[in-house]
Amino acid sequence: MGFWVGLATGLYGISFGALGVAAGLDVLQTCALSLLMFTGGSQFAFIGVLGGGGAGLAAWSAASLLGIRNGIYGMQIKQLLRPPTALQPLMAQFTIDESMAVSSAQADQGEKRRGFWAGGLGVYLFWNLATLAGALAGGAMGDVKAWGLDGAAVAAFCGLLWPHLKNQKLIVSAVAAAAITLAVVPFVAPGVPILIAGACSIVVWVLVSTRHWREPDQMVGDL
């Protein structure tokens, strides 16, 4: 399972490699992002801001905001697998959506550990190979927009977001964040809209959470 998850996810690295070169990074810099940062959503955010003319600080801030979820995964993995202290820094590098998903899908404790490593290492291997291939091919491809690869970042974000929209409060927060992003894009520097939207979505979440918010199944039960 981990192998196929790694292969399927790793193929996205081709578009990241091509977009990284198109954003102004060289092949080595693009590959370094995959080797060291290794979290797809944050990487796409980073090069998206740079490619749009944003400053390095804005790119770093946008990437860090999207990377917060990995810290949450880390706390869950620590509780789930109880790794030894010496192994935790290494495991942190491979704590991503896929390794968390493969691990938590297993019933046996030993399988959970094997699932974590299979998912994390599988994605890491294929993601970095694909990044290198995309970066090397990026210069020969010309304008990546002509190939539709500029939409890969948007597709990746939607793919990460969609499974988490499980109730009305999350949907309202996501819609509010999207609306705020569209509203401020013409007025602020690239990379800043996502930071503003992230802060505002937290405010929206707090507001709807403090109200008596009923889910559809609760409303059906009242009828």
Short mmCIF file of C-alpha atoms in Angstrom, two decimals:
data_model
loop_
_atom_site.label_atom_id
_atom_site.label_comp_id
_atom_site.label_asym_id
_atom_site.label_seq_id
_atom_site.Cartn_x
_atom_site.Cartn_y
_atom_site.Cartn_z
CA MET A 1 0.00 0.00 0.00
CA GLY A 2 2.76 2.44 0.95
CA PHE A 3 4.55 1.79 -2.35
CA TRP A 4 1.53 2.65 -4.48
CA VAL A 5 0.68 5.69 -2.37
CA GLY A 6 4.27 6.86 -2.79
CA LEU A 7 4.22 6.31 -6.53
CA ALA A 8 0.89 8.06 -7.08
CA THR A 9 1.78 11.03 -4.88
CA GLY A 10 5.35 11.26 -6.12
CA LEU A 11 4.24 11.93 -9.68
CA TYR A 12 3.07 15.37 -8.55
CA GLY A 13 6.76 16.14 -8.08
CA ILE A 14 7.17 16.43 -11.85
CA SER A 15 4.94 19.50 -11.93
CA PHE A 16 6.65 20.91 -8.85
CA GLY A 17 10.08 20.53 -10.44
CA ALA A 18 8.98 22.27 -13.64
CA LEU A 19 7.21 25.05 -11.74
CA GLY A 20 10.20 25.57 -9.45
CA VAL A 21 12.49 26.24 -12.42
CA ALA A 22 9.82 28.45 -14.01
CA ALA A 23 9.61 30.46 -10.77
CA GLY A 24 13.29 31.36 -11.05
CA LEU A 25 14.98 28.63 -9.01
CA ASP A 26 17.73 26.51 -10.53
CA VAL A 27 17.63 22.70 -10.56
CA LEU A 28 19.67 22.36 -7.36
CA GLN A 29 17.52 24.82 -5.42
CA THR A 30 14.32 23.16 -6.62
CA CYS A 31 15.56 19.72 -5.61
CA ALA A 32 16.75 21.06 -2.24
CA LEU A 33 13.21 22.16 -1.45
CA SER A 34 11.93 18.62 -1.99
CA LEU A 35 14.80 17.03 -0.09
CA LEU A 36 14.65 19.35 2.91
CA MET A 37 11.18 20.90 3.11
CA PHE A 38 9.37 17.79 1.83
CA THR A 39 5.76 18.84 2.19
CA GLY A 40 4.01 19.30 -1.12
CA GLY A 41 1.45 21.96 -0.22
CA SER A 42 4.08 24.18 1.40
CA GLN A 43 6.45 23.71 -1.53
CA PHE A 44 3.81 24.72 -4.06
CA ALA A 45 2.94 27.74 -1.92
CA PHE A 46 6.60 28.76 -1.70
CA ILE A 47 7.27 28.70 -5.43
CA GLY A 48 3.82 30.11 -6.18
CA VAL A 49 4.61 33.25 -4.20
CA LEU A 50 8.11 33.55 -5.72
CA GLY A 51 6.76 32.99 -9.22
CA GLY A 52 4.19 35.71 -8.66
CA GLY A 53 6.86 38.22 -7.73
CA GLY A 54 6.49 37.94 -3.96
CA ALA A 55 9.31 38.43 -1.48
CA GLY A 56 11.15 35.56 0.16
CA LEU A 57 9.61 36.34 3.56
CA ALA A 58 6.09 36.16 2.12
CA ALA A 59 6.94 32.85 0.43
CA TRP A 60 8.34 31.44 3.66
CA SER A 61 5.32 32.63 5.66
CA ALA A 62 2.83 31.08 3.24
CA ALA A 63 4.74 27.78 3.25
CA SER A 64 4.95 27.76 7.05
CA LEU A 65 1.23 28.41 7.40
CA LEU A 66 0.39 25.39 5.29
CA GLY A 67 2.99 23.30 7.12
CA ILE A 68 1.29 23.70 10.50
CA ARG A 69 -0.75 20.57 9.84
CA ASN A 70 2.45 18.50 9.83
CA GLY A 71 3.14 19.59 13.39
CA ILE A 72 -0.33 18.38 14.36
CA TYR A 73 0.34 15.09 12.59
CA GLY A 74 3.58 14.81 14.55
CA MET A 75 1.73 14.97 17.86
CA GLN A 76 -0.75 12.35 16.64
CA ILE A 77 2.02 10.04 15.39
CA LYS A 78 3.85 10.35 18.71
CA GLN A 79 0.73 9.21 20.54
CA LEU A 80 -0.06 6.51 17.96
CA LEU A 81 3.35 4.89 17.55
CA ARG A 82 5.19 5.88 20.75
CA PRO A 83 8.58 6.17 18.97
CA PRO A 84 11.80 6.34 20.99
CA THR A 85 13.13 9.84 21.56
CA ALA A 86 16.24 9.26 19.42
CA LEU A 87 14.08 8.34 16.42
CA GLN A 88 11.64 11.25 16.63
CA PRO A 89 13.72 13.84 14.67
CA LEU A 90 14.06 11.40 11.78
CA MET A 91 10.37 10.53 11.85
CA ALA A 92 9.51 14.24 11.78
CA GLN A 93 11.02 14.49 8.29
CA PHE A 94 8.64 11.83 6.98
CA THR A 95 5.51 12.94 8.83
CA ILE A 96 3.21 14.03 6.00
CA ASP A 97 -0.40 13.49 4.93
CA GLU A 98 0.36 10.17 3.26
CA SER A 99 2.45 8.56 6.02
CA MET A 100 -0.16 9.59 8.56
CA ALA A 101 -2.99 8.19 6.43
CA VAL A 102 -1.29 4.85 5.71
CA SER A 103 -0.29 4.39 9.35
CA SER A 104 -3.66 5.25 10.87
CA ALA A 105 -5.46 2.96 8.41
CA GLN A 106 -3.79 -0.13 9.93
CA ALA A 107 -5.27 -2.10 12.84
CA ASP A 108 -2.17 -3.82 14.22
CA GLN A 109 0.45 -1.70 16.05
CA GLY A 110 3.30 -3.25 14.08
CA GLU A 111 1.48 -2.60 10.83
CA LYS A 112 0.93 1.01 11.87
CA ARG A 113 4.70 1.46 12.22
CA ARG A 114 5.42 -0.27 8.91
CA GLY A 115 2.68 1.77 7.25
CA PHE A 116 4.23 5.01 8.48
CA TRP A 117 7.67 4.17 7.10
CA ALA A 118 6.33 2.68 3.87
CA GLY A 119 4.18 5.74 3.19
CA GLY A 120 6.79 8.31 4.22
CA LEU A 121 9.80 6.73 2.54
CA GLY A 122 7.82 5.77 -0.57
CA VAL A 123 6.61 9.32 -1.14
CA TYR A 124 10.05 10.75 -0.33
CA LEU A 125 11.77 8.55 -2.91
CA PHE A 126 9.32 9.10 -5.76
CA TRP A 127 8.71 12.77 -4.95
CA ASN A 128 12.39 13.63 -5.13
CA LEU A 129 13.01 11.58 -8.28
CA ALA A 130 10.03 13.24 -9.95
CA THR A 131 11.16 16.70 -8.78
CA LEU A 132 14.55 16.15 -10.40
CA ALA A 133 12.93 14.95 -13.63
CA GLY A 134 10.55 17.91 -13.71
CA ALA A 135 13.29 20.43 -12.96
CA LEU A 136 15.55 19.03 -15.69
CA ALA A 137 12.70 19.02 -18.18
CA GLY A 138 11.36 22.41 -17.11
CA GLY A 139 13.78 24.45 -19.19
CA ALA A 140 13.03 22.43 -22.30
CA MET A 141 9.27 22.71 -21.83
CA GLY A 142 9.17 26.46 -22.30
CA ASP A 143 6.15 28.22 -20.80
CA VAL A 144 4.68 25.83 -18.22
CA LYS A 145 1.31 27.58 -18.56
CA ALA A 146 1.04 26.19 -22.08
CA TRP A 147 1.15 22.70 -20.57
CA GLY A 148 -1.35 23.49 -17.86
CA LEU A 149 1.18 22.85 -15.09
CA ASP A 150 0.50 26.24 -13.52
CA GLY A 151 -2.78 24.76 -12.34
CA ALA A 152 -1.02 21.97 -10.46
CA ALA A 153 -0.63 24.04 -7.31
CA VAL A 154 -4.33 24.88 -7.24
CA ALA A 155 -5.22 21.22 -7.84
CA ALA A 156 -2.88 20.13 -5.06
CA PHE A 157 -4.40 22.59 -2.58
CA CYS A 158 -7.94 21.50 -3.48
CA GLY A 159 -6.94 17.87 -3.11
CA LEU A 160 -5.54 18.52 0.36
CA LEU A 161 -8.50 20.63 1.45
CA TRP A 162 -11.45 18.64 0.15
CA PRO A 163 -11.22 15.60 2.48
CA HIS A 164 -11.21 17.89 5.53
CA LEU A 165 -14.52 19.65 4.74
CA LYS A 166 -16.58 17.30 6.89
CA ASN A 167 -19.06 19.69 8.49
CA GLN A 168 -20.73 23.04 7.99
CA LYS A 169 -18.36 24.96 10.25
CA LEU A 170 -15.34 23.87 8.21
CA ILE A 171 -17.13 24.61 4.94
CA VAL A 172 -18.09 28.12 6.11
CA SER A 173 -14.49 28.79 7.20
CA ALA A 174 -13.11 27.55 3.85
CA VAL A 175 -15.59 29.61 1.80
CA ALA A 176 -14.85 32.71 3.87
CA ALA A 177 -11.10 32.23 3.41
CA ALA A 178 -11.53 31.83 -0.37
CA ALA A 179 -13.71 34.95 -0.61
CA ILE A 180 -11.25 37.03 1.44
CA THR A 181 -8.35 35.83 -0.69
CA LEU A 182 -10.09 36.87 -3.91
CA ALA A 183 -11.03 40.22 -2.41
CA VAL A 184 -7.52 41.23 -1.32
CA VAL A 185 -5.48 39.83 -4.25
CA PRO A 186 -5.61 43.11 -6.26
CA PHE A 187 -4.43 45.19 -3.32
CA VAL A 188 -1.57 43.33 -1.61
CA ALA A 189 1.70 41.68 -2.57
CA PRO A 190 1.79 38.02 -3.70
CA GLY A 191 1.78 35.62 -0.78
CA VAL A 192 0.04 38.04 1.58
CA PRO A 193 -3.56 37.04 0.64
CA ILE A 194 -3.10 33.52 1.98
CA LEU A 195 -1.77 34.89 5.27
CA ILE A 196 -4.73 37.27 5.61
CA ALA A 197 -7.17 34.51 4.67
CA GLY A 198 -5.60 32.12 7.18
CA ALA A 199 -5.97 34.62 10.02
CA CYS A 200 -9.53 35.53 9.03
CA SER A 201 -10.57 31.88 8.71
CA ILE A 202 -9.53 31.35 12.35
CA VAL A 203 -11.74 34.27 13.37
CA VAL A 204 -14.65 32.85 11.35
CA TRP A 205 -14.12 29.42 12.93
CA VAL A 206 -14.22 30.91 16.42
CA LEU A 207 -17.38 32.88 15.62
CA VAL A 208 -19.31 29.92 14.22
CA SER A 209 -18.04 27.64 16.99
CA THR A 210 -19.40 29.92 19.70
CA ARG A 211 -22.87 29.88 18.16
CA HIS A 212 -25.40 27.07 18.41
CA TRP A 213 -24.39 25.44 15.12
CA ARG A 214 -26.37 22.36 14.24
CA GLU A 215 -25.21 19.76 11.75
CA PRO A 216 -27.63 18.30 9.14
CA ASP A 217 -28.03 15.01 11.08
CA GLN A 218 -29.00 16.96 14.20
CA MET A 219 -31.62 18.90 12.27
CA VAL A 220 -33.07 15.68 10.85
CA GLY A 221 -33.33 14.30 14.39
CA ASP A 222 -35.35 17.38 15.42
CA LEU A 223 -37.99 16.78 12.75
#
